[in-house]
Short mmCIF file of C-alpha atoms in Angstrom, two decimals:
data_model
loop_
_atom_site.label_atom_id
_atom_site.label_comp_id
_atom_site.label_asym_id
_atom_site.label_seq_id
_atom_site.Cartn_x
_atom_site.Cartn_y
_atom_site.Cartn_z
CA UNK A 918 256.97 162.48 313.57
CA UNK A 919 258.95 162.70 316.84
CA UNK A 920 257.24 159.66 318.30
CA UNK A 921 256.35 156.14 317.16
CA UNK A 922 253.07 156.23 315.26
CA UNK A 923 250.61 153.52 316.22
CA UNK A 924 248.51 151.75 313.59
CA UNK A 925 245.48 149.61 314.46
CA UNK A 926 244.02 146.87 312.29
CA UNK A 927 240.37 146.78 313.41
CA UNK A 928 238.57 143.97 311.63
CA UNK A 929 235.41 142.30 312.81
CA UNK A 930 235.92 140.12 309.70
CA UNK A 931 239.69 139.48 309.91
CA UNK A 932 242.19 139.65 307.11
CA UNK A 933 243.81 136.38 306.07
CA UNK A 934 246.95 135.59 308.09
CA UNK A 935 249.33 136.34 305.16
CA UNK A 936 247.72 139.77 304.78
CA UNK A 937 248.22 140.57 308.47
CA UNK A 938 251.83 139.42 308.23
CA UNK A 939 252.40 141.63 305.20
CA UNK A 940 250.80 144.65 306.87
CA UNK A 941 252.92 144.08 309.97
CA UNK A 942 256.10 143.99 307.89
CA UNK A 943 255.25 147.28 306.11
CA UNK A 944 254.21 149.08 309.31
CA UNK A 945 257.16 147.92 311.41
CA UNK A 946 259.68 148.57 308.63
CA UNK A 947 258.48 152.19 308.69
CA UNK A 948 259.24 152.32 312.41
CA UNK A 949 255.60 152.30 313.50
CA UNK A 950 253.84 150.15 316.07
CA UNK A 951 251.06 147.77 314.99
CA UNK A 952 248.07 146.75 317.13
CA UNK A 953 245.47 144.17 316.19
CA UNK A 954 241.76 143.95 317.05
CA UNK A 955 240.09 141.00 315.31
CA UNK A 956 236.65 139.39 315.60
CA UNK A 957 235.47 141.93 318.15
CA UNK A 958 231.83 141.63 319.17
CA UNK A 959 231.15 144.90 321.00
CA UNK A 960 231.66 148.50 319.93
CA UNK A 961 233.17 149.17 323.34
CA UNK A 962 236.13 146.97 322.36
CA UNK A 963 236.75 149.16 319.32
CA UNK A 964 236.40 152.36 321.35
CA UNK A 965 239.00 151.10 323.82
CA UNK A 966 241.40 149.97 321.09
CA UNK A 967 241.41 153.31 319.22
CA UNK A 968 242.24 155.43 322.28
CA UNK A 969 245.91 156.01 321.39
CA UNK A 970 246.20 155.20 317.69
CA UNK A 971 247.29 157.47 314.85
CA UNK A 972 245.88 155.32 312.04
CA UNK A 973 243.26 152.61 311.56
CA UNK A 974 242.92 149.99 308.83
CA UNK A 975 239.39 148.60 308.51
CA UNK A 976 237.32 146.39 306.22
CA UNK A 977 233.52 146.62 306.67
CA UNK A 978 233.86 148.02 310.18
CA UNK A 979 231.88 151.16 311.03
CA UNK A 980 233.84 154.26 311.96
CA UNK A 981 231.57 157.03 313.21
CA UNK A 982 231.80 160.19 315.30
CA UNK A 983 231.82 158.19 318.54
CA UNK A 984 234.87 156.23 317.41
CA UNK A 985 236.64 159.41 316.36
CA UNK A 986 235.81 161.08 319.67
CA UNK A 987 237.50 158.16 321.41
CA UNK A 988 240.56 158.27 319.12
CA UNK A 989 242.21 161.50 320.23
CA UNK A 990 245.38 160.97 318.14
CA UNK A 991 243.66 159.69 315.02
CA UNK A 992 244.91 161.16 311.75
CA UNK A 993 243.91 158.66 309.07
CA UNK A 994 241.46 155.80 308.45
CA UNK A 995 241.98 153.53 305.45
CA UNK A 996 239.20 151.27 304.26
CA UNK A 997 240.79 148.20 302.67
CA UNK A 998 238.46 148.08 299.67
CA UNK A 999 236.69 150.41 297.29
CA UNK A 1000 233.45 151.26 299.10
CA UNK A 1001 233.67 153.54 302.13
CA UNK A 1002 230.06 154.17 303.15
CA UNK A 1003 230.85 152.52 306.51
CA UNK A 1004 232.89 155.61 307.45
CA UNK A 1005 231.19 158.85 308.48
CA UNK A 1006 233.03 161.29 306.21
CA UNK A 1007 231.47 164.41 307.71
CA UNK A 1008 232.54 163.34 311.18
CA UNK A 1009 236.01 162.51 309.91
CA UNK A 1010 236.39 165.93 308.32
CA UNK A 1011 235.14 167.59 311.51
CA UNK A 1012 237.77 165.64 313.47
CA UNK A 1013 240.49 166.51 310.92
CA UNK A 1014 240.85 162.82 310.00
CA UNK A 1015 241.80 161.83 306.45
CA UNK A 1016 239.83 158.88 305.05
CA UNK A 1017 241.15 156.79 302.18
CA UNK A 1018 240.05 153.71 300.27
CA UNK A 1019 242.13 151.27 298.21
CA UNK A 1020 240.49 151.36 294.77
CA UNK A 1021 241.15 148.54 292.36
CA UNK A 1022 242.61 146.05 294.83
CA UNK A 1023 239.41 143.95 294.98
CA UNK A 1024 238.25 144.67 291.44
CA UNK A 1025 239.19 141.40 289.75
CA UNK A 1026 237.80 139.32 292.61
CA UNK A 1027 234.41 141.06 292.39
CA UNK A 1028 234.38 140.83 288.60
CA UNK A 1029 235.08 137.09 288.63
CA UNK A 1030 232.22 136.63 291.10
CA UNK A 1031 229.86 138.52 288.77
CA UNK A 1032 230.51 136.11 285.92
CA UNK A 1033 230.43 133.10 288.24
CA UNK A 1034 227.02 134.11 289.56
CA UNK A 1035 225.76 134.76 286.04
CA UNK A 1036 226.75 131.27 284.86
CA UNK A 1037 224.94 129.90 287.91
CA UNK A 1038 221.85 131.98 287.08
CA UNK A 1039 221.57 131.19 283.36
CA UNK A 1040 222.04 127.48 284.12
CA UNK A 1041 218.96 127.63 286.40
CA UNK A 1042 221.06 127.33 289.58
CA UNK A 1043 222.19 123.85 288.46
CA UNK A 1044 218.75 122.37 289.16
CA UNK A 1045 219.07 119.78 286.40
CA UNK A 1046 216.95 121.65 283.86
CA UNK A 1047 218.33 123.01 280.60
CA UNK A 1048 219.51 126.58 280.86
CA UNK A 1049 221.10 129.04 278.45
CA UNK A 1050 224.54 130.46 277.67
CA UNK A 1051 226.14 133.84 278.22
CA UNK A 1052 227.71 133.91 274.78
CA UNK A 1053 225.87 136.36 272.55
CA UNK A 1054 224.00 138.01 275.43
CA UNK A 1055 224.32 141.77 275.94
CA UNK A 1056 225.72 142.75 279.33
CA UNK A 1057 225.03 146.27 280.57
CA UNK A 1058 227.46 147.62 283.17
CA UNK A 1059 226.23 150.47 285.35
CA UNK A 1060 229.36 152.43 286.42
CA UNK A 1061 232.62 151.85 284.60
CA UNK A 1062 235.14 152.06 287.41
CA UNK A 1063 237.75 149.45 288.33
CA UNK A 1064 235.22 146.66 288.88
CA UNK A 1065 233.12 147.53 285.85
CA UNK A 1066 236.16 147.49 283.58
CA UNK A 1067 237.22 144.08 284.86
CA UNK A 1068 233.68 142.76 284.37
CA UNK A 1069 233.80 143.98 280.77
CA UNK A 1070 237.16 142.32 280.18
CA UNK A 1071 235.99 138.93 281.46
CA UNK A 1072 232.56 139.13 279.82
CA UNK A 1073 234.14 139.68 276.42
CA UNK A 1074 236.06 136.46 277.00
CA UNK A 1075 232.68 134.73 277.29
CA UNK A 1076 231.71 136.15 273.91
CA UNK A 1077 229.24 138.63 275.39
CA UNK A 1078 228.37 141.98 273.86
CA UNK A 1079 229.08 144.69 276.43
CA UNK A 1080 227.67 148.18 276.93
CA UNK A 1081 228.12 150.57 279.85
CA UNK A 1082 226.90 153.82 281.33
CA UNK A 1083 228.75 155.97 283.83
CA UNK A 1084 227.70 159.54 284.54
CA UNK A 1085 231.26 160.42 285.51
CA UNK A 1086 233.25 158.50 282.90
CA UNK A 1087 233.61 160.02 279.40
CA UNK A 1088 232.10 157.99 276.58
CA UNK A 1089 235.41 157.88 274.73
CA UNK A 1090 237.06 156.17 277.72
CA UNK A 1091 234.35 153.50 277.69
CA UNK A 1092 234.59 153.07 273.91
CA UNK A 1093 238.40 152.77 274.16
CA UNK A 1094 237.85 149.61 276.23
CA UNK A 1095 235.89 148.07 273.37
CA UNK A 1096 232.58 148.69 275.12
CA UNK A 1097 229.57 150.55 273.75
CA UNK A 1098 228.86 153.72 275.73
CA UNK A 1099 225.14 154.17 276.44
CA UNK A 1100 223.80 157.71 276.49
CA UNK A 1101 221.84 157.18 279.71
CA UNK A 1102 221.04 154.77 282.50
CA UNK A 1103 217.60 154.30 280.96
CA UNK A 1104 219.12 153.25 277.64
CA UNK A 1105 221.36 150.72 279.39
CA UNK A 1106 218.40 149.04 281.11
CA UNK A 1107 216.40 148.93 277.88
CA UNK A 1108 219.20 147.45 275.75
CA UNK A 1109 220.85 144.87 277.98
CA UNK A 1110 219.86 141.26 278.58
CA UNK A 1111 221.75 141.45 281.88
CA UNK A 1112 222.48 144.54 283.97
CA UNK A 1113 225.37 144.45 286.44
CA UNK A 1114 225.39 147.14 289.15
CA UNK A 1115 228.65 148.77 290.28
CA UNK A 1116 227.45 152.08 291.70
CA UNK A 1117 228.21 153.30 295.24
CA UNK A 1118 225.50 153.96 297.81
CA UNK A 1119 225.13 157.74 297.82
CA UNK A 1120 222.26 160.16 298.38
CA UNK A 1121 221.83 160.16 294.60
CA UNK A 1122 221.90 156.40 294.05
CA UNK A 1123 220.09 154.97 297.07
CA UNK A 1124 216.90 153.16 295.89
CA UNK A 1125 217.55 154.47 292.38
CA UNK A 1126 217.23 150.96 290.92
CA UNK A 1127 213.46 150.97 291.17
CA UNK A 1128 210.37 149.38 289.65
CA UNK A 1129 209.96 151.95 286.88
CA UNK A 1130 213.55 151.54 285.72
CA UNK A 1131 213.65 147.75 285.94
CA UNK A 1132 210.26 147.39 284.23
CA UNK A 1133 211.94 148.50 280.99
CA UNK A 1134 214.27 145.49 280.98
CA UNK A 1135 214.02 142.88 278.25
CA UNK A 1136 212.10 139.62 278.59
CA UNK A 1137 214.09 137.07 280.63
CA UNK A 1138 216.45 139.79 281.84
CA UNK A 1139 218.75 139.40 284.84
CA UNK A 1140 219.68 142.10 287.35
CA UNK A 1141 222.89 141.37 289.28
CA UNK A 1142 224.03 143.45 292.22
CA UNK A 1143 227.55 143.18 293.66
CA UNK A 1144 227.54 146.83 294.79
CA UNK A 1145 225.40 147.86 297.78
CA UNK A 1146 221.92 146.70 298.84
CA UNK A 1147 220.89 150.30 299.48
CA UNK A 1148 220.83 151.12 295.75
CA UNK A 1149 217.85 148.78 295.27
CA UNK A 1150 214.25 149.85 295.89
CA UNK A 1151 213.43 146.44 297.33
CA UNK A 1152 209.68 146.92 297.61
CA UNK A 1153 209.44 148.08 294.01
CA UNK A 1154 211.59 145.22 292.69
CA UNK A 1155 209.49 142.68 294.61
CA UNK A 1156 206.32 144.11 293.07
CA UNK A 1157 207.85 143.91 289.61
CA UNK A 1158 209.09 140.34 290.01
CA UNK A 1159 205.60 139.31 291.12
CA UNK A 1160 204.19 140.84 287.94
CA UNK A 1161 206.94 139.68 285.58
CA UNK A 1162 207.76 136.04 286.11
CA UNK A 1163 210.58 136.19 283.56
CA UNK A 1164 212.92 138.39 285.61
CA UNK A 1165 215.78 137.18 287.81
CA UNK A 1166 217.58 139.03 290.60
CA UNK A 1167 221.03 137.91 291.76
CA UNK A 1168 222.75 139.66 294.65
CA UNK A 1169 226.03 139.49 296.53
CA UNK A 1170 224.35 141.49 299.28
CA UNK A 1171 221.47 139.78 301.05
CA UNK A 1172 218.50 142.18 300.82
CA UNK A 1173 216.64 143.34 303.90
CA UNK A 1174 213.59 141.68 302.32
CA UNK A 1175 215.39 138.39 301.69
CA UNK A 1176 212.38 136.31 302.77
CA UNK A 1177 210.13 138.11 300.28
CA UNK A 1178 212.59 137.69 297.42
CA UNK A 1179 213.07 134.02 298.34
CA UNK A 1180 209.45 133.39 297.33
CA UNK A 1181 210.55 133.78 293.70
CA UNK A 1182 211.97 130.28 293.53
CA UNK A 1183 214.29 129.77 290.59
CA UNK A 1184 214.56 133.53 289.96
CA UNK A 1185 216.43 134.82 292.99
CA UNK A 1186 219.74 134.09 294.67
CA UNK A 1187 221.76 135.95 297.28
CA UNK A 1188 225.09 134.91 298.78
CA UNK A 1189 224.93 134.20 302.54
CA UNK A 1190 227.37 137.06 303.13
CA UNK A 1191 229.14 139.55 300.88
CA UNK A 1192 231.62 137.49 298.88
CA UNK A 1193 232.92 139.91 296.24
CA UNK A 1194 236.29 140.58 297.84
CA UNK A 1195 236.55 137.23 299.63
CA UNK A 1196 239.61 135.84 297.91
CA UNK A 1197 243.08 135.38 299.36
CA UNK A 1198 244.53 137.61 296.66
CA UNK A 1199 242.09 140.49 297.11
CA UNK A 1200 242.32 140.24 300.88
CA UNK A 1201 246.09 140.59 300.79
CA UNK A 1202 246.21 143.22 298.04
CA UNK A 1203 243.81 145.56 299.85
CA UNK A 1204 245.51 145.14 303.21
CA UNK A 1205 249.00 145.83 301.88
CA UNK A 1206 247.75 148.83 299.90
CA UNK A 1207 246.17 150.23 303.07
CA UNK A 1208 249.42 149.82 305.02
CA UNK A 1209 251.47 151.48 302.29
CA UNK A 1210 249.02 154.39 302.08
CA UNK A 1211 249.28 154.99 305.83
CA UNK A 1212 253.08 155.01 305.69
CA UNK A 1213 253.02 157.36 302.71
CA UNK A 1214 250.59 159.71 304.44
CA UNK A 1215 252.37 159.86 307.80
CA UNK A 1216 255.90 160.07 306.39
CA UNK A 1217 255.35 162.12 303.23
CA UNK A 1218 251.87 163.61 303.45
CA UNK A 1219 250.64 161.65 300.39
CA UNK A 1220 246.85 161.98 300.10
CA UNK A 1221 246.25 160.41 296.68
CA UNK A 1222 243.28 158.26 297.66
CA UNK A 1223 241.64 160.69 300.10
CA UNK A 1224 237.84 160.47 299.83
CA UNK A 1225 237.03 163.45 302.07
CA UNK A 1226 239.06 166.15 300.31
CA UNK A 1227 237.46 168.90 302.41
CA UNK A 1228 239.75 167.81 305.26
CA UNK A 1229 242.79 168.90 303.21
CA UNK A 1230 241.65 172.51 303.25
#
Protein backbone atom coordinates (compact mmCIF):
# COMPACT_ATOMS: atom_id res chain seq x y z
CA UNK A 1 0.00 0.00 0.00
CA UNK A 2 1.26 3.53 -0.77
CA UNK A 3 -0.24 4.96 2.40
CA UNK A 4 -0.36 4.03 6.09
CA UNK A 5 -3.18 1.57 6.67
CA UNK A 6 -5.36 2.35 9.68
CA UNK A 7 -6.62 -0.43 11.95
CA UNK A 8 -9.41 0.09 14.48
CA UNK A 9 -10.01 -2.02 17.58
CA UNK A 10 -13.75 -1.57 18.18
CA UNK A 11 -14.74 -3.35 21.37
CA UNK A 12 -17.78 -2.60 23.45
CA UNK A 13 -16.36 -5.33 25.73
CA UNK A 14 -12.66 -4.38 25.72
CA UNK A 15 -9.70 -6.69 25.35
CA UNK A 16 -7.45 -7.08 28.38
CA UNK A 17 -4.68 -4.45 28.49
CA UNK A 18 -1.92 -6.97 27.58
CA UNK A 19 -3.92 -7.98 24.49
CA UNK A 20 -4.26 -4.36 23.36
CA UNK A 21 -0.54 -3.83 23.92
CA UNK A 22 0.27 -6.92 21.86
CA UNK A 23 -2.05 -5.87 19.04
CA UNK A 24 -0.51 -2.39 19.03
CA UNK A 25 2.99 -3.85 18.74
CA UNK A 26 2.02 -6.07 15.78
CA UNK A 27 0.13 -3.32 13.95
CA UNK A 28 2.76 -0.61 14.45
CA UNK A 29 5.64 -2.94 13.60
CA UNK A 30 3.93 -3.46 10.23
CA UNK A 31 3.93 0.30 9.71
CA UNK A 32 0.19 0.71 10.25
CA UNK A 33 -1.71 3.13 12.47
CA UNK A 34 -3.83 1.81 15.35
CA UNK A 35 -7.00 3.46 16.69
CA UNK A 36 -8.95 2.34 19.72
CA UNK A 37 -12.69 2.53 20.48
CA UNK A 38 -13.54 0.83 23.78
CA UNK A 39 -16.69 0.65 25.91
CA UNK A 40 -18.70 2.68 23.42
CA UNK A 41 -22.39 3.04 24.24
CA UNK A 42 -23.89 4.38 21.00
CA UNK A 43 -23.71 3.06 17.46
CA UNK A 44 -23.01 6.61 16.31
CA UNK A 45 -19.62 6.40 18.05
CA UNK A 46 -18.76 3.32 16.02
CA UNK A 47 -19.97 4.92 12.78
CA UNK A 48 -17.74 7.93 13.41
CA UNK A 49 -14.71 5.80 14.33
CA UNK A 50 -14.83 3.65 11.18
CA UNK A 51 -14.94 6.57 8.74
CA UNK A 52 -11.29 6.31 7.63
CA UNK A 53 -10.17 2.82 8.64
CA UNK A 54 -8.89 0.01 6.43
CA UNK A 55 -9.40 -2.78 8.97
CA UNK A 56 -11.45 -3.45 12.10
CA UNK A 57 -10.86 -5.91 14.94
CA UNK A 58 -14.01 -6.73 16.91
CA UNK A 59 -15.26 -9.12 19.58
CA UNK A 60 -19.06 -9.38 19.95
CA UNK A 61 -19.62 -6.03 18.27
CA UNK A 62 -22.17 -5.87 15.43
CA UNK A 63 -20.91 -4.92 12.00
CA UNK A 64 -23.76 -4.39 9.56
CA UNK A 65 -24.41 -2.62 6.26
CA UNK A 66 -24.72 0.76 8.00
CA UNK A 67 -21.26 0.40 9.50
CA UNK A 68 -19.80 -0.63 6.16
CA UNK A 69 -21.49 2.29 4.42
CA UNK A 70 -19.76 4.59 6.89
CA UNK A 71 -16.37 2.89 6.44
CA UNK A 72 -15.47 3.95 2.91
CA UNK A 73 -11.91 2.53 3.06
CA UNK A 74 -12.77 -0.71 4.83
CA UNK A 75 -11.14 -3.83 3.41
CA UNK A 76 -11.22 -6.38 6.23
CA UNK A 77 -13.06 -7.14 9.48
CA UNK A 78 -11.64 -9.75 11.85
CA UNK A 79 -13.77 -11.18 14.61
CA UNK A 80 -11.47 -12.14 17.48
CA UNK A 81 -13.12 -15.48 18.20
CA UNK A 82 -14.72 -18.37 16.36
CA UNK A 83 -18.34 -17.27 15.93
CA UNK A 84 -19.05 -14.50 13.44
CA UNK A 85 -22.85 -14.22 13.34
CA UNK A 86 -22.49 -10.62 14.59
CA UNK A 87 -21.14 -9.64 11.15
CA UNK A 88 -23.48 -9.27 8.16
CA UNK A 89 -21.61 -11.40 5.63
CA UNK A 90 -23.88 -10.54 2.71
CA UNK A 91 -23.36 -6.84 3.34
CA UNK A 92 -19.62 -7.37 3.68
CA UNK A 93 -19.44 -9.20 0.36
CA UNK A 94 -21.52 -6.47 -1.30
CA UNK A 95 -19.07 -3.88 0.05
CA UNK A 96 -16.06 -5.98 -1.07
CA UNK A 97 -14.98 -6.44 2.57
CA UNK A 98 -13.23 -9.64 3.64
CA UNK A 99 -14.44 -11.07 6.96
CA UNK A 100 -12.29 -13.43 9.01
CA UNK A 101 -12.53 -15.18 12.36
CA UNK A 102 -9.75 -16.58 14.56
CA UNK A 103 -10.69 -20.25 14.99
CA UNK A 104 -9.17 -22.20 17.83
CA UNK A 105 -7.87 -19.28 19.86
CA UNK A 106 -10.68 -19.49 22.44
CA UNK A 107 -11.23 -23.24 22.17
CA UNK A 108 -9.51 -24.39 25.36
CA UNK A 109 -11.11 -21.63 27.43
CA UNK A 110 -14.60 -22.63 26.29
CA UNK A 111 -13.86 -26.32 26.79
CA UNK A 112 -12.64 -25.79 30.35
CA UNK A 113 -15.82 -23.84 31.10
CA UNK A 114 -17.94 -26.74 29.79
CA UNK A 115 -16.40 -29.17 32.26
CA UNK A 116 -16.49 -26.61 35.07
CA UNK A 117 -20.19 -26.03 34.54
CA UNK A 118 -20.83 -29.77 34.36
CA UNK A 119 -19.12 -30.39 37.71
CA UNK A 120 -21.28 -27.60 39.14
CA UNK A 121 -24.41 -29.17 37.66
CA UNK A 122 -23.85 -32.79 38.75
CA UNK A 123 -22.99 -31.59 42.27
CA UNK A 124 -26.44 -29.92 42.46
CA UNK A 125 -24.98 -26.41 42.19
CA UNK A 126 -23.15 -26.94 45.51
CA UNK A 127 -26.40 -26.74 47.48
CA UNK A 128 -25.18 -29.12 50.17
CA UNK A 129 -27.02 -32.17 48.86
CA UNK A 130 -25.25 -35.24 47.53
CA UNK A 131 -24.68 -35.15 43.80
CA UNK A 132 -23.04 -37.46 41.29
CA UNK A 133 -19.76 -37.75 39.39
CA UNK A 134 -18.81 -37.26 35.76
CA UNK A 135 -16.63 -40.35 35.68
CA UNK A 136 -18.35 -43.11 33.73
CA UNK A 137 -20.96 -40.80 32.21
CA UNK A 138 -21.30 -40.62 28.42
CA UNK A 139 -20.74 -37.15 26.99
CA UNK A 140 -22.18 -36.41 23.55
CA UNK A 141 -20.52 -33.57 21.63
CA UNK A 142 -22.56 -31.94 18.88
CA UNK A 143 -20.03 -30.53 16.36
CA UNK A 144 -16.43 -31.67 16.52
CA UNK A 145 -14.55 -28.49 15.70
CA UNK A 146 -11.82 -26.85 17.78
CA UNK A 147 -13.96 -26.48 20.90
CA UNK A 148 -15.54 -29.92 20.60
CA UNK A 149 -12.14 -31.59 20.31
CA UNK A 150 -10.86 -29.80 23.40
CA UNK A 151 -14.01 -30.78 25.31
CA UNK A 152 -13.38 -34.41 24.34
CA UNK A 153 -9.75 -34.21 25.47
CA UNK A 154 -10.64 -32.82 28.90
CA UNK A 155 -13.67 -35.08 29.38
CA UNK A 156 -11.56 -38.17 28.83
CA UNK A 157 -9.34 -36.93 31.64
CA UNK A 158 -12.42 -37.08 33.88
CA UNK A 159 -12.91 -40.71 32.88
CA UNK A 160 -15.96 -39.96 30.74
CA UNK A 161 -17.00 -41.94 27.70
CA UNK A 162 -17.21 -39.58 24.73
CA UNK A 163 -19.19 -39.69 21.49
CA UNK A 164 -19.67 -37.00 18.86
CA UNK A 165 -21.62 -36.10 15.76
CA UNK A 166 -20.64 -33.53 13.16
CA UNK A 167 -22.32 -33.39 9.77
CA UNK A 168 -19.18 -31.89 8.25
CA UNK A 169 -16.46 -33.89 10.00
CA UNK A 170 -15.66 -37.40 8.69
CA UNK A 171 -16.28 -40.23 11.13
CA UNK A 172 -12.69 -41.43 10.83
CA UNK A 173 -11.42 -38.04 12.03
CA UNK A 174 -13.65 -38.29 15.11
CA UNK A 175 -12.61 -41.89 15.76
CA UNK A 176 -8.92 -40.93 15.41
CA UNK A 177 -9.39 -38.69 18.46
CA UNK A 178 -10.51 -41.68 20.51
CA UNK A 179 -14.15 -40.63 20.32
CA UNK A 180 -17.08 -42.70 19.08
CA UNK A 181 -18.63 -41.22 15.93
CA UNK A 182 -22.43 -41.23 16.04
CA UNK A 183 -24.27 -41.79 12.78
CA UNK A 184 -26.71 -38.94 13.39
CA UNK A 185 -27.68 -36.11 15.70
CA UNK A 186 -30.64 -38.19 16.83
CA UNK A 187 -28.37 -41.06 17.85
CA UNK A 188 -26.16 -38.68 19.85
CA UNK A 189 -29.12 -37.37 21.86
CA UNK A 190 -30.42 -40.88 22.53
CA UNK A 191 -27.07 -42.31 23.68
CA UNK A 192 -25.52 -39.56 25.79
CA UNK A 193 -26.07 -38.79 29.46
CA UNK A 194 -24.90 -35.24 28.73
CA UNK A 195 -25.05 -33.37 25.42
CA UNK A 196 -22.71 -30.43 24.86
CA UNK A 197 -23.62 -28.05 22.01
CA UNK A 198 -20.92 -26.51 19.80
CA UNK A 199 -22.85 -25.68 16.64
CA UNK A 200 -22.98 -22.20 15.06
CA UNK A 201 -26.20 -20.24 14.67
CA UNK A 202 -27.13 -20.68 11.01
CA UNK A 203 -30.37 -20.90 9.06
CA UNK A 204 -30.06 -24.67 9.40
CA UNK A 205 -29.32 -24.81 13.13
CA UNK A 206 -31.45 -22.05 14.62
CA UNK A 207 -34.05 -23.59 17.01
CA UNK A 208 -32.94 -27.04 15.86
CA UNK A 209 -32.44 -28.17 19.47
CA UNK A 210 -36.15 -28.61 20.06
CA UNK A 211 -38.61 -30.49 22.24
CA UNK A 212 -38.85 -33.53 19.97
CA UNK A 213 -35.09 -33.98 19.87
CA UNK A 214 -34.48 -33.37 23.57
CA UNK A 215 -37.38 -35.62 24.60
CA UNK A 216 -35.28 -38.60 23.46
CA UNK A 217 -32.57 -37.88 26.04
CA UNK A 218 -31.90 -40.33 28.85
CA UNK A 219 -33.35 -40.01 32.35
CA UNK A 220 -31.44 -37.41 34.38
CA UNK A 221 -29.79 -36.07 31.23
CA UNK A 222 -28.08 -32.68 31.03
CA UNK A 223 -28.07 -30.33 28.04
CA UNK A 224 -25.22 -27.78 28.10
CA UNK A 225 -24.99 -24.91 25.65
CA UNK A 226 -21.82 -22.84 25.23
CA UNK A 227 -22.59 -22.11 21.57
CA UNK A 228 -25.39 -19.68 20.69
CA UNK A 229 -28.80 -19.15 22.33
CA UNK A 230 -30.46 -19.07 18.91
CA UNK A 231 -29.91 -22.81 18.37
CA UNK A 232 -32.37 -23.58 21.20
CA UNK A 233 -36.13 -23.73 20.70
CA UNK A 234 -36.70 -22.13 24.08
CA UNK A 235 -40.47 -22.58 24.20
CA UNK A 236 -40.17 -26.26 23.36
CA UNK A 237 -37.41 -26.88 25.92
CA UNK A 238 -39.44 -25.12 28.62
CA UNK A 239 -42.43 -27.35 27.84
CA UNK A 240 -40.25 -30.44 28.04
CA UNK A 241 -38.59 -29.46 31.32
CA UNK A 242 -42.04 -28.90 32.83
CA UNK A 243 -43.02 -32.42 31.78
CA UNK A 244 -39.72 -34.11 32.63
CA UNK A 245 -38.49 -33.08 36.05
CA UNK A 246 -35.29 -35.08 35.62
CA UNK A 247 -33.74 -32.88 32.92
CA UNK A 248 -31.21 -30.09 33.49
CA UNK A 249 -30.28 -27.22 31.18
CA UNK A 250 -27.00 -25.34 31.63
CA UNK A 251 -26.15 -22.39 29.42
CA UNK A 252 -23.31 -19.94 28.91
CA UNK A 253 -25.76 -17.75 27.03
CA UNK A 254 -28.65 -16.37 29.06
CA UNK A 255 -31.83 -17.37 27.20
CA UNK A 256 -34.41 -14.81 26.14
CA UNK A 257 -36.82 -16.74 28.38
CA UNK A 258 -34.46 -16.70 31.37
CA UNK A 259 -37.29 -15.97 33.83
CA UNK A 260 -39.24 -19.00 32.61
CA UNK A 261 -36.24 -21.31 32.83
CA UNK A 262 -35.42 -19.96 36.29
CA UNK A 263 -38.64 -21.53 37.58
CA UNK A 264 -36.93 -24.92 37.27
CA UNK A 265 -35.00 -24.48 40.49
CA UNK A 266 -32.10 -26.88 40.82
CA UNK A 267 -32.27 -27.84 37.13
CA UNK A 268 -31.24 -24.67 35.34
CA UNK A 269 -28.25 -22.35 35.39
CA UNK A 270 -27.07 -19.61 33.04
CA UNK A 271 -23.98 -17.44 33.41
CA UNK A 272 -24.76 -13.72 33.87
CA UNK A 273 -22.93 -13.00 30.61
CA UNK A 274 -21.14 -15.13 28.04
CA UNK A 275 -18.04 -16.43 29.80
CA UNK A 276 -16.62 -19.02 27.39
CA UNK A 277 -13.77 -16.91 26.06
CA UNK A 278 -13.37 -14.78 29.19
CA UNK A 279 -9.86 -15.77 30.18
CA UNK A 280 -6.71 -13.68 29.96
CA UNK A 281 -5.11 -16.28 27.72
CA UNK A 282 -7.99 -16.57 25.25
CA UNK A 283 -8.46 -12.81 25.20
CA UNK A 284 -4.84 -12.26 24.23
CA UNK A 285 -4.57 -15.20 21.82
CA UNK A 286 -7.60 -14.10 19.79
CA UNK A 287 -6.54 -10.45 19.68
CA UNK A 288 -3.00 -11.20 18.53
CA UNK A 289 -4.27 -13.66 15.92
CA UNK A 290 -6.63 -10.99 14.57
CA UNK A 291 -3.80 -8.45 14.31
CA UNK A 292 -1.52 -10.92 12.53
CA UNK A 293 -4.28 -11.86 10.09
CA UNK A 294 -4.85 -8.21 9.18
CA UNK A 295 -1.14 -7.66 8.56
CA UNK A 296 -0.97 -10.83 6.46
CA UNK A 297 -4.01 -9.81 4.43
CA UNK A 298 -2.95 -6.22 3.75
CA UNK A 299 0.71 -6.97 3.06
CA UNK A 300 0.49 -10.37 1.37
CA UNK A 301 -3.14 -10.94 0.45
CA UNK A 302 -3.45 -13.95 2.80
CA UNK A 303 -7.12 -14.96 3.11
CA UNK A 304 -6.81 -18.26 5.00
CA UNK A 305 -9.56 -17.61 7.53
CA UNK A 306 -11.98 -15.76 5.24
CA UNK A 307 -15.59 -16.70 6.10
CA UNK A 308 -17.25 -14.95 3.14
CA UNK A 309 -15.33 -16.58 0.28
CA UNK A 310 -17.70 -15.09 -2.32
CA UNK A 311 -15.87 -11.78 -1.82
CA UNK A 312 -12.69 -13.34 -3.25
CA UNK A 313 -14.33 -13.88 -6.62
